[in-house]
Amino acid sequence: MRNETVVKGSLCLWEVPEFLKRRKGNEVDLKMKVTNLELDIYETEDYDHFIRFIDLDVLENVQFFACGNSMAFLDKPVIKSCKNLTVIAVSFDFLSVDQFFSLRNQHLKLENHGLTLHDLQLFVQSWITTGRDIGTRFSWERLQFEYVADNLEYLKTHFGAVETWSNHEYYFSDKVLHGNVITLKMGDDRELVMFCAQIPSERHTYCQWTFEMEVVACTSATANP
């Protein structure tokens, strides 16, 4: 492996290779150009040692398993700010939804069935109060369409959200939406739109649906395309 080695597809890491472990902290002559990084490691020491060899200007997509010690990855600057982050959590017993509030990824995807309605409520509230940027998106995989519909109905009642669809056809013309679309104001120029989307069949995932929320420009302040 040489400096500026380009990794096509995804780089999946189960353990740090021995030749990298032997490199000292000041030996940073090796940088791999990786766009997609999948982490199946669980110790922060391994993470800290390996991430030094990744060209962060190229890295866009990170996926990791949230389990035990690897939860500390959520505090790492690269994890917090990478463009797209997928967190796979087998159980939510050891997770606190607060740990996700400081993330600033453009698209945060959560694969976990233990998130509660109260957790989701706190998640939405956090996004409203922190003023997320336009284009910021959150996806939560769900087993059934009815689960997402119930989530949307709960949030609509709790926050007093408005049901909309035609106003947002421009933003979501590339998505297949199902059921109601609800909207919350985020100041004068932004709205938080929440809806149900179907996962493409080619993904071969156990779940078929996602709860989605995305920050968009306020439709009343946006010219028609």
Coordinates of N, CA and C in Angstrom, one line a residue:
M1 N 0.8 -1.2 0.0 CA 0.0 0.0 0.0 C 0.9 1.2 0.0
R2 N 0.5 2.2 -0.9 CA 1.3 3.4 -1.0 C 0.5 4.6 -0.6
N3 N 1.2 5.7 -0.4 CA 0.5 7.0 -0.1 C -0.4 7.3 -1.3
E4 N -1.6 7.8 -1.0 CA -2.6 8.2 -1.9 C -3.2 7.0 -2.7
T5 N -3.1 5.9 -2.0 CA -3.8 4.7 -2.6 C -5.3 5.0 -2.6
V6 N -6.0 4.8 -3.8 CA -7.4 5.0 -3.9 C -8.2 3.7 -3.7
V7 N -9.1 3.7 -2.8 CA -9.9 2.6 -2.5 C -11.3 2.8 -3.2
K8 N -11.6 1.9 -4.1 CA -12.8 1.9 -4.9 C -13.9 1.2 -4.0
G9 N -15.1 1.6 -4.2 CA -16.2 1.0 -3.4 C -16.1 1.4 -1.9
S10 N -16.1 0.4 -1.0 CA -16.1 0.7 0.4 C -14.9 0.0 1.0
L11 N -14.3 0.6 2.0 CA -13.2 0.0 2.8 C -13.9 -0.4 4.1
C12 N -13.9 -1.8 4.3 CA -14.5 -2.3 5.5 C -13.3 -2.7 6.5
L13 N -13.4 -2.2 7.7 CA -12.3 -2.4 8.7 C -12.8 -3.2 9.8
W14 N -12.2 -4.4 10.0 CA -12.6 -5.3 11.1 C -11.5 -5.2 12.2
E15 N -10.3 -4.9 11.8 CA -9.2 -4.7 12.8 C -8.1 -3.9 12.1
V16 N -7.3 -3.2 12.9 CA -6.2 -2.4 12.3 C -5.1 -3.3 11.8
P17 N -4.7 -3.3 10.6 CA -3.6 -4.1 10.1 C -2.3 -3.9 10.9
E18 N -1.5 -5.0 11.0 CA -0.3 -4.9 11.8 C 0.7 -3.9 11.3
F19 N 0.8 -3.7 10.0 CA 1.8 -2.8 9.5 C 1.4 -1.4 9.8
L20 N 0.1 -1.1 10.0 CA -0.3 0.2 10.4 C -0.1 0.4 11.9
K21 N -0.3 -0.6 12.7 CA -0.1 -0.5 14.1 C 1.4 -0.2 14.4
R22 N 2.3 -0.7 13.5 CA 3.7 -0.4 13.8 C 4.2 1.0 13.5
R23 N 3.3 1.7 12.8 CA 3.7 3.1 12.5 C 3.4 4.0 13.7
K24 N 4.4 4.8 14.0 CA 4.3 5.7 15.2 C 3.4 6.9 14.9
G25 N 3.0 7.6 15.9 CA 2.1 8.7 15.8 C 2.6 9.8 14.8
N26 N 3.9 10.0 14.7 CA 4.4 11.1 13.8 C 4.7 10.6 12.4
E27 N 4.4 9.3 12.1 CA 4.5 8.8 10.8 C 3.2 8.9 10.0
V28 N 3.0 10.0 9.3 CA 1.7 10.2 8.7 C 2.0 10.4 7.2
D29 N 3.0 9.7 6.6 CA 3.3 9.7 5.2 C 2.3 8.9 4.4
L30 N 1.5 8.1 5.0 CA 0.5 7.3 4.3 C -0.9 7.8 4.5
K31 N -1.5 8.2 3.4 CA -2.9 8.6 3.4 C -3.7 7.9 2.3
M32 N -4.7 7.2 2.7 CA -5.6 6.5 1.7 C -6.8 7.3 1.3
K33 N -7.1 7.3 0.1 CA -8.2 8.1 -0.4 C -9.4 7.1 -0.4
V34 N -10.2 7.3 0.6 CA -11.4 6.4 0.8 C -12.6 7.3 0.9
T35 N -13.6 7.0 0.0 CA -14.9 7.7 0.0 C -15.9 7.1 1.0
N36 N -15.9 5.7 1.0 CA -16.9 5.0 1.9 C -16.1 4.2 2.9
L37 N -16.3 4.4 4.2 CA -15.7 3.7 5.2 C -16.7 3.0 6.1
E38 N -16.5 1.7 6.3 CA -17.4 0.9 7.1 C -16.6 0.3 8.3
L39 N -16.9 0.7 9.5 CA -16.1 0.4 10.7 C -16.8 -0.7 11.5
D40 N -16.1 -1.9 11.6 CA -16.6 -2.9 12.5 C -15.6 -3.2 13.6
I41 N -15.1 -2.1 14.2 CA -14.2 -2.1 15.3 C -14.9 -1.4 16.5
Y42 N -14.5 -1.6 17.7 CA -15.2 -1.2 18.8 C -14.4 -0.5 19.9
E43 N -13.1 -0.3 19.6 CA -12.2 0.4 20.6 C -11.8 1.7 20.0
T44 N -11.9 2.8 20.9 CA -11.4 4.1 20.4 C -10.0 4.1 20.1
E45 N -9.2 3.3 20.7 CA -7.7 3.3 20.4 C -7.5 2.8 19.0
D46 N -8.2 1.8 18.5 CA -8.1 1.3 17.2 C -8.6 2.4 16.2
Y47 N -9.7 3.1 16.5 CA -10.2 4.1 15.7 C -9.2 5.2 15.5
D48 N -8.7 5.7 16.6 CA -7.8 6.9 16.6 C -6.5 6.5 15.8
H49 N -6.1 5.3 15.9 CA -4.9 4.9 15.2 C -5.1 4.8 13.7
F50 N -6.3 4.3 13.3 CA -6.5 4.1 11.9 C -6.9 5.3 11.2
I51 N -7.7 6.2 11.8 CA -8.3 7.3 11.1 C -7.2 8.3 10.6
R52 N -6.0 8.2 11.2 CA -4.9 9.1 10.8 C -4.4 8.8 9.4
F53 N -4.7 7.6 8.9 CA -4.3 7.2 7.6 C -5.3 7.4 6.5
I54 N -6.4 8.1 6.9 CA -7.5 8.4 5.9 C -7.4 9.8 5.5
D55 N -7.5 10.0 4.2 CA -7.6 11.4 3.6 C -9.0 12.0 3.9
L56 N -9.1 12.8 4.9 CA -10.4 13.3 5.3 C -11.0 14.3 4.2
D57 N -10.2 14.8 3.3 CA -10.8 15.6 2.3 C -11.6 14.8 1.2
V58 N -11.3 13.5 1.2 CA -12.0 12.6 0.3 C -13.2 11.8 0.9
L59 N -13.0 11.5 2.2 CA -14.0 10.7 2.9 C -15.4 11.4 3.0
E60 N -16.4 10.7 2.6 CA -17.8 11.2 2.6 C -18.7 10.4 3.5
N61 N -18.7 9.1 3.4 CA -19.7 8.2 4.0 C -19.0 7.3 5.0
V62 N -19.6 7.3 6.2 CA -19.1 6.5 7.3 C -20.2 5.7 7.9
Q63 N -19.9 4.4 8.1 CA -20.9 3.5 8.8 C -20.2 2.8 9.9
F64 N -20.9 2.7 11.1 CA -20.3 2.0 12.2 C -21.4 1.3 13.1
F65 N -21.0 0.3 13.8 CA -21.9 -0.4 14.7 C -21.7 0.2 16.1
A66 N -22.9 0.7 16.6 CA -22.9 1.3 17.9 C -23.1 0.2 19.0
C67 N -22.0 -0.1 19.6 CA -22.1 -1.2 20.6 C -21.0 -1.0 21.6
G68 N -21.4 -0.9 22.9 CA -20.4 -0.8 23.9 C -19.4 0.4 23.7
N69 N -18.1 0.1 23.7 CA -17.1 1.2 23.6 C -17.2 2.0 22.3
S70 N -17.8 1.4 21.3 CA -17.8 2.2 20.0 C -18.8 3.3 20.1
M71 N -19.6 3.4 21.1 CA -20.5 4.6 21.2 C -19.7 5.9 21.4
A72 N -18.4 5.7 21.8 CA -17.6 6.9 22.0 C -17.2 7.5 20.6
F73 N -17.4 6.7 19.5 CA -17.1 7.2 18.2 C -17.9 8.5 17.9
L74 N -19.1 8.5 18.5 CA -20.0 9.7 18.2 C -19.4 11.0 18.7
D75 N -18.4 10.9 19.5 CA -17.8 12.2 20.0 C -16.6 12.6 19.1
K76 N -16.2 11.7 18.1 CA -15.1 12.0 17.3 C -15.4 13.0 16.2
P77 N -14.6 14.0 16.0 CA -14.8 15.0 15.0 C -15.2 14.5 13.6
V78 N -14.5 13.5 13.1 CA -14.8 13.0 11.8 C -16.2 12.4 11.7
I79 N -16.6 11.6 12.8 CA -17.9 11.0 12.8 C -19.0 12.1 12.9
K80 N -18.7 13.2 13.7 CA -19.7 14.2 13.8 C -20.0 15.0 12.5
S81 N -18.9 15.1 11.7 CA -19.1 16.1 10.6 C -19.0 15.4 9.2
C82 N -18.8 14.1 9.1 CA -18.7 13.5 7.8 C -20.1 13.7 7.0
K83 N -20.0 13.7 5.7 CA -21.2 14.1 5.0 C -22.4 13.2 5.3
N84 N -22.2 11.9 5.2 CA -23.3 10.9 5.5 C -22.8 9.9 6.5
L85 N -23.6 9.8 7.6 CA -23.3 8.8 8.7 C -24.4 7.8 8.9
T86 N -24.0 6.5 8.9 CA -25.0 5.5 9.2 C -24.6 4.8 10.5
V87 N -25.5 4.8 11.5 CA -25.3 4.2 12.8 C -26.1 3.0 12.9
I88 N -25.5 1.8 13.1 CA -26.3 0.6 13.2 C -26.2 0.2 14.7
A89 N -27.3 0.2 15.4 CA -27.4 -0.1 16.8 C -28.3 -1.3 17.0
V90 N -27.8 -2.4 17.4 CA -28.6 -3.6 17.6 C -29.6 -3.4 18.8
S91 N -29.2 -2.7 19.8 CA -30.1 -2.4 20.9 C -29.9 -0.9 21.3
F92 N -31.0 -0.3 21.8 CA -30.9 1.1 22.2 C -30.8 1.2 23.7
D93 N -30.7 0.0 24.4 CA -30.6 0.1 25.9 C -29.4 0.9 26.4
F94 N -28.3 0.8 25.6 CA -27.1 1.5 26.1 C -26.9 2.8 25.4
L95 N -27.9 3.2 24.6 CA -27.8 4.5 23.8 C -28.6 5.6 24.5
S96 N -28.2 6.8 24.4 CA -28.9 7.9 24.8 C -29.1 8.8 23.6
V97 N -30.4 9.2 23.4 CA -30.6 10.0 22.2 C -29.9 11.3 22.2
D98 N -29.5 11.7 23.4 CA -28.7 13.0 23.5 C -27.4 12.9 22.8
Q99 N -26.9 11.7 22.6 CA -25.6 11.5 22.0 C -25.6 11.9 20.5
F100 N -26.8 11.9 19.9 CA -27.0 12.3 18.5 C -27.2 13.7 18.3
F101 N -27.5 14.5 19.3 CA -27.8 15.9 19.1 C -26.7 16.8 18.6
S102 N -25.4 16.4 18.9 CA -24.3 17.2 18.5 C -23.8 16.8 17.1
L103 N -24.4 15.8 16.5 CA -23.9 15.4 15.2 C -24.4 16.5 14.1
R104 N -23.5 16.7 13.2 CA -23.8 17.7 12.1 C -23.6 17.2 10.7
N105 N -24.0 15.9 10.6 CA -23.9 15.3 9.3 C -25.0 15.8 8.4
Q106 N -24.7 15.9 7.1 CA -25.8 16.3 6.1 C -26.9 15.2 6.1
H107 N -26.5 13.9 6.2 CA -27.5 12.9 6.2 C -27.1 11.9 7.3
L108 N -28.0 11.8 8.4 CA -27.8 10.9 9.5 C -28.8 9.8 9.3
K109 N -28.3 8.5 9.2 CA -29.2 7.4 9.1 C -29.0 6.5 10.3
L110 N -30.2 6.1 10.9 CA -30.1 5.3 12.1 C -30.9 3.9 11.8
E111 N -30.1 2.9 12.0 CA -30.7 1.5 11.9 C -30.8 0.9 13.3
N112 N -32.0 1.1 13.8 CA -32.3 0.6 15.2 C -33.8 0.6 15.5
H113 N -34.2 -0.4 16.2 CA -35.7 -0.5 16.5 C -36.0 -0.1 17.9
G114 N -35.1 0.4 18.7 CA -35.3 0.7 20.1 C -35.6 2.1 20.4
L115 N -35.5 3.0 19.4 CA -35.8 4.4 19.6 C -37.3 4.5 20.0
T116 N -37.6 5.3 21.0 CA -39.0 5.5 21.5 C -39.6 6.7 20.9
L117 N -40.9 6.8 21.0 CA -41.6 8.1 20.5 C -41.1 9.3 21.2
H118 N -40.8 9.1 22.5 CA -40.2 10.3 23.3 C -38.9 10.6 22.8
D119 N -38.0 9.6 22.5 CA -36.7 9.9 21.9 C -36.9 10.7 20.6
L120 N -37.8 10.2 19.7 CA -38.0 10.9 18.4 C -38.5 12.3 18.6
Q121 N -39.3 12.5 19.6 CA -39.8 13.9 19.9 C -38.6 14.8 20.3
L122 N -37.7 14.3 21.2 CA -36.6 15.0 21.6 C -35.6 15.3 20.4
F123 N -35.5 14.3 19.5 CA -34.7 14.5 18.3 C -35.2 15.6 17.4
V124 N -36.6 15.7 17.2 CA -37.2 16.7 16.4 C -37.0 18.1 17.1
Q125 N -37.2 18.1 18.4 CA -37.1 19.4 19.1 C -35.7 19.9 19.0
S126 N -34.7 19.0 19.1 CA -33.3 19.4 19.0 C -33.0 20.0 17.6
W127 N -33.5 19.4 16.6 CA -33.3 20.0 15.2 C -33.9 21.4 15.1
I128 N -35.1 21.6 15.7 CA -35.7 22.9 15.6 C -35.0 23.9 16.3
T129 N -34.6 23.6 17.6 CA -33.9 24.6 18.4 C -32.5 24.9 18.0
T130 N -31.8 24.0 17.3 CA -30.4 24.2 16.9 C -30.3 24.8 15.5
G131 N -31.5 24.9 14.8 CA -31.5 25.6 13.5 C -30.6 24.9 12.5
R132 N -30.9 23.6 12.2 CA -30.1 22.9 11.2 C -30.2 23.5 9.8
D133 N -29.1 23.3 9.0 CA -29.0 23.9 7.7 C -30.0 23.2 6.7
I134 N -30.3 24.0 5.7 CA -31.2 23.4 4.6 C -30.4 22.3 4.0
G135 N -31.2 21.2 3.8 CA -30.6 20.0 3.2 C -30.2 18.9 4.2
T136 N -30.2 19.3 5.5 CA -29.9 18.3 6.5 C -31.0 17.3 6.6
R137 N -30.7 16.0 6.7 CA -31.7 15.0 6.6 C -31.4 13.9 7.6
F138 N -32.5 13.3 8.1 CA -32.4 12.2 9.1 C -33.3 11.0 8.6
S139 N -32.8 9.8 8.6 CA -33.6 8.6 8.2 C -33.5 7.6 9.3
W140 N -34.7 7.0 9.6 CA -34.8 6.0 10.7 C -35.5 4.8 10.1
E141 N -34.8 3.7 9.9 CA -35.5 2.5 9.4 C -36.5 1.9 10.3
R142 N -37.7 1.6 9.7 CA -38.8 1.0 10.4 C -39.3 -0.3 9.7
L143 N -39.8 -1.2 10.5 CA -40.2 -2.5 10.0 C -41.5 -2.4 9.1
Q144 N -42.5 -1.5 9.5 CA -43.7 -1.5 8.9 C -44.1 0.0 8.6
F145 N -44.9 0.2 7.5 CA -45.4 1.5 7.2 C -46.3 2.1 8.3
E146 N -47.0 1.2 9.0 CA -47.9 1.6 10.1 C -47.1 2.3 11.2
Y147 N -45.9 1.8 11.5 CA -45.1 2.4 12.5 C -44.7 3.8 12.2
V148 N -44.4 4.1 10.9 CA -44.0 5.4 10.5 C -45.3 6.3 10.6
A149 N -46.4 5.8 10.1 CA -47.6 6.6 10.1 C -48.0 7.0 11.6
D150 N -47.8 6.1 12.5 CA -48.1 6.4 13.9 C -47.1 7.4 14.4
N151 N -45.8 7.3 14.0 CA -44.8 8.3 14.4 C -45.2 9.7 14.0
L152 N -45.6 9.8 12.7 CA -46.0 11.1 12.1 C -47.3 11.7 12.8
E153 N -48.2 10.8 13.1 CA -49.4 11.3 13.8 C -49.1 11.8 15.2
Y154 N -48.2 11.1 15.9 CA -47.8 11.6 17.2 C -47.1 12.9 17.1
L155 N -46.2 13.1 16.2 CA -45.5 14.3 16.1 C -46.4 15.5 15.6
K156 N -47.3 15.1 14.8 CA -48.3 16.2 14.3 C -49.1 16.7 15.5
T157 N -49.5 15.8 16.4 CA -50.3 16.2 17.5 C -49.5 17.0 18.5
H158 N -48.3 16.4 18.8 CA -47.4 17.0 19.9 C -46.9 18.4 19.5
F159 N -46.5 18.6 18.2 CA -45.9 19.9 17.8 C -46.9 20.8 17.1
G160 N -48.1 20.3 16.8 CA -49.0 21.1 16.0 C -48.6 21.3 14.6
A161 N -48.0 20.2 14.0 CA -47.5 20.3 12.7 C -48.6 20.3 11.7
V162 N -48.3 20.8 10.5 CA -49.3 21.0 9.5 C -49.1 19.9 8.4
E163 N -50.2 19.3 7.9 CA -50.1 18.3 6.8 C -50.0 19.1 5.5
T164 N -48.9 18.7 4.8 CA -48.7 19.3 3.5 C -48.2 18.3 2.5
W165 N -48.4 18.5 1.3 CA -47.8 17.7 0.2 C -47.4 18.5 -1.0
S166 N -48.5 19.1 -1.6 CA -48.3 19.8 -2.8 C -47.2 20.9 -2.7
N167 N -47.0 21.5 -1.6 CA -46.0 22.5 -1.4 C -44.6 22.0 -1.5
H168 N -44.4 20.7 -1.4 CA -43.1 20.1 -1.3 C -42.8 19.2 -2.5
E169 N -43.6 19.1 -3.5 CA -43.4 18.2 -4.6 C -42.1 18.6 -5.3
Y170 N -41.7 19.8 -5.3 CA -40.5 20.3 -6.0 C -39.3 19.6 -5.3
Y171 N -39.3 19.6 -4.0 CA -38.1 19.1 -3.2 C -38.0 17.6 -3.3
F172 N -39.1 16.9 -3.3 CA -39.1 15.5 -3.2 C -39.6 14.8 -4.4
S173 N -39.4 15.4 -5.6 CA -39.8 14.8 -6.8 C -39.1 13.5 -7.1
D174 N -37.9 13.3 -6.5 CA -37.1 12.1 -6.8 C -37.4 11.0 -5.8
K175 N -38.3 11.2 -4.9 CA -38.6 10.2 -3.8 C -40.1 9.7 -4.0
V176 N -40.3 8.5 -3.6 CA -41.7 7.9 -3.5 C -42.1 8.0 -2.1
L177 N -43.0 9.0 -1.8 CA -43.5 9.2 -0.5 C -44.9 8.5 -0.2
H178 N -45.1 8.1 1.0 CA -46.3 7.3 1.3 C -47.0 8.0 2.5
G179 N -48.3 8.1 2.4 CA -49.1 8.6 3.6 C -48.9 10.1 3.7
N180 N -49.1 10.6 4.9 CA -49.1 12.1 5.1 C -47.7 12.7 5.2
V181 N -47.6 13.9 4.8 CA -46.4 14.7 4.9 C -46.7 15.8 5.9
I182 N -45.9 16.0 7.0 CA -46.1 17.0 7.9 C -45.0 18.0 8.0
T183 N -45.3 19.2 8.3 CA -44.3 20.3 8.3 C -44.3 21.1 9.6
L184 N -43.1 21.5 10.0 CA -42.9 22.4 11.2 C -42.1 23.6 10.7
K185 N -42.4 24.8 11.1 CA -41.7 26.0 10.8 C -40.4 26.0 11.6
M186 N -39.3 26.5 11.0 CA -38.0 26.6 11.7 C -37.5 28.0 11.4
G187 N -38.3 29.0 11.9 CA -37.9 30.4 11.6 C -38.6 30.9 10.3
D188 N -38.1 32.0 9.7 CA -38.7 32.6 8.6 C -38.3 31.9 7.3
D189 N -37.2 31.2 7.2 CA -36.7 30.8 5.9 C -36.6 29.3 5.8
R190 N -36.9 28.5 6.8 CA -36.8 27.0 6.8 C -38.0 26.3 7.3
E191 N -38.1 25.1 6.9 CA -39.2 24.2 7.4 C -38.6 22.8 7.6
L192 N -39.1 22.1 8.6 CA -38.7 20.7 8.8 C -39.9 19.9 8.3
V193 N -39.6 19.1 7.3 CA -40.6 18.2 6.6 C -40.4 16.8 7.1
M194 N -41.4 16.1 7.5 CA -41.3 14.7 7.9 C -42.3 13.9 7.1
F195 N -41.8 12.7 6.7 CA -42.7 11.8 5.9 C -42.2 10.4 5.9
C196 N -42.9 9.5 5.3 CA -42.6 8.1 5.2 C -42.1 7.8 3.8
A197 N -41.0 7.1 3.7 CA -40.4 6.7 2.4 C -40.2 5.2 2.4
Q198 N -40.2 4.6 1.2 CA -40.0 3.2 1.0 C -38.6 2.9 0.6
I199 N -38.0 1.9 1.2 CA -36.6 1.5 0.9 C -36.6 0.7 -0.4
P200 N -35.8 1.1 -1.4 CA -35.7 0.3 -2.6 C -35.5 -1.1 -2.4
S201 N -36.1 -2.0 -3.2 CA -36.0 -3.4 -3.0 C -34.6 -4.0 -3.2
E202 N -33.8 -3.3 -4.0 CA -32.5 -3.8 -4.3 C -31.6 -3.6 -3.1
R203 N -32.0 -2.9 -2.1 CA -31.2 -2.7 -0.9 C -31.1 -4.0 -0.1
H204 N -32.1 -4.9 -0.2 CA -32.1 -6.2 0.5 C -31.9 -6.0 2.0
T205 N -32.7 -5.1 2.5 CA -32.6 -4.8 4.0 C -33.9 -5.5 4.6
Y206 N -33.7 -5.7 5.9 CA -34.8 -6.3 6.7 C -36.0 -5.4 6.8
C207 N -35.7 -4.1 6.9 CA -36.7 -3.1 7.0 C -37.2 -2.6 5.6
Q208 N -38.4 -2.2 5.5 CA -38.9 -1.8 4.2 C -39.3 -0.3 4.1
W209 N -39.3 0.4 5.3 CA -39.7 1.7 5.4 C -38.8 2.6 6.2
T210 N -38.9 3.9 6.0 CA -38.1 4.8 6.8 C -38.9 6.0 7.2
F211 N -38.7 6.4 8.4 CA -39.2 7.8 8.9 C -38.1 8.8 8.4
E212 N -38.6 9.8 7.7 CA -37.6 10.8 7.2 C -38.0 12.2 7.7
M213 N -36.9 12.9 8.0 CA -37.2 14.4 8.2 C -36.0 15.1 7.5
E214 N -36.4 16.2 6.9 CA -35.4 17.0 6.1 C -35.7 18.5 6.3
V215 N -34.7 19.3 6.4 CA -34.8 20.7 6.4 C -34.8 21.3 5.0
V216 N -35.8 22.0 4.7 CA -35.9 22.6 3.3 C -36.2 24.1 3.4
A217 N -36.0 24.8 2.4 CA -36.3 26.2 2.3 C -37.8 26.4 2.4
C218 N -38.2 27.4 3.2 CA -39.6 27.7 3.4 C -40.3 27.9 2.0
T219 N -41.3 27.1 1.8 CA -42.0 27.1 0.5 C -42.6 28.5 0.1
S220 N -43.0 29.2 1.1 CA -43.6 30.5 0.9 C -42.6 31.6 0.4
A221 N -41.3 31.2 0.7 CA -40.2 32.2 0.3 C -39.4 31.7 -0.9
T222 N -39.9 30.6 -1.5 CA -39.2 30.0 -2.6 C -39.9 30.2 -3.9
A223 N -39.3 30.6 -4.9 CA -39.9 30.8 -6.2 C -40.2 29.4 -6.8
N224 N -41.3 29.3 -7.6 CA -41.6 28.1 -8.3 C -40.5 27.8 -9.3
P225 N -40.1 26.5 -9.5 CA -39.1 26.2 -10.5 C -39.6 26.4 -11.9

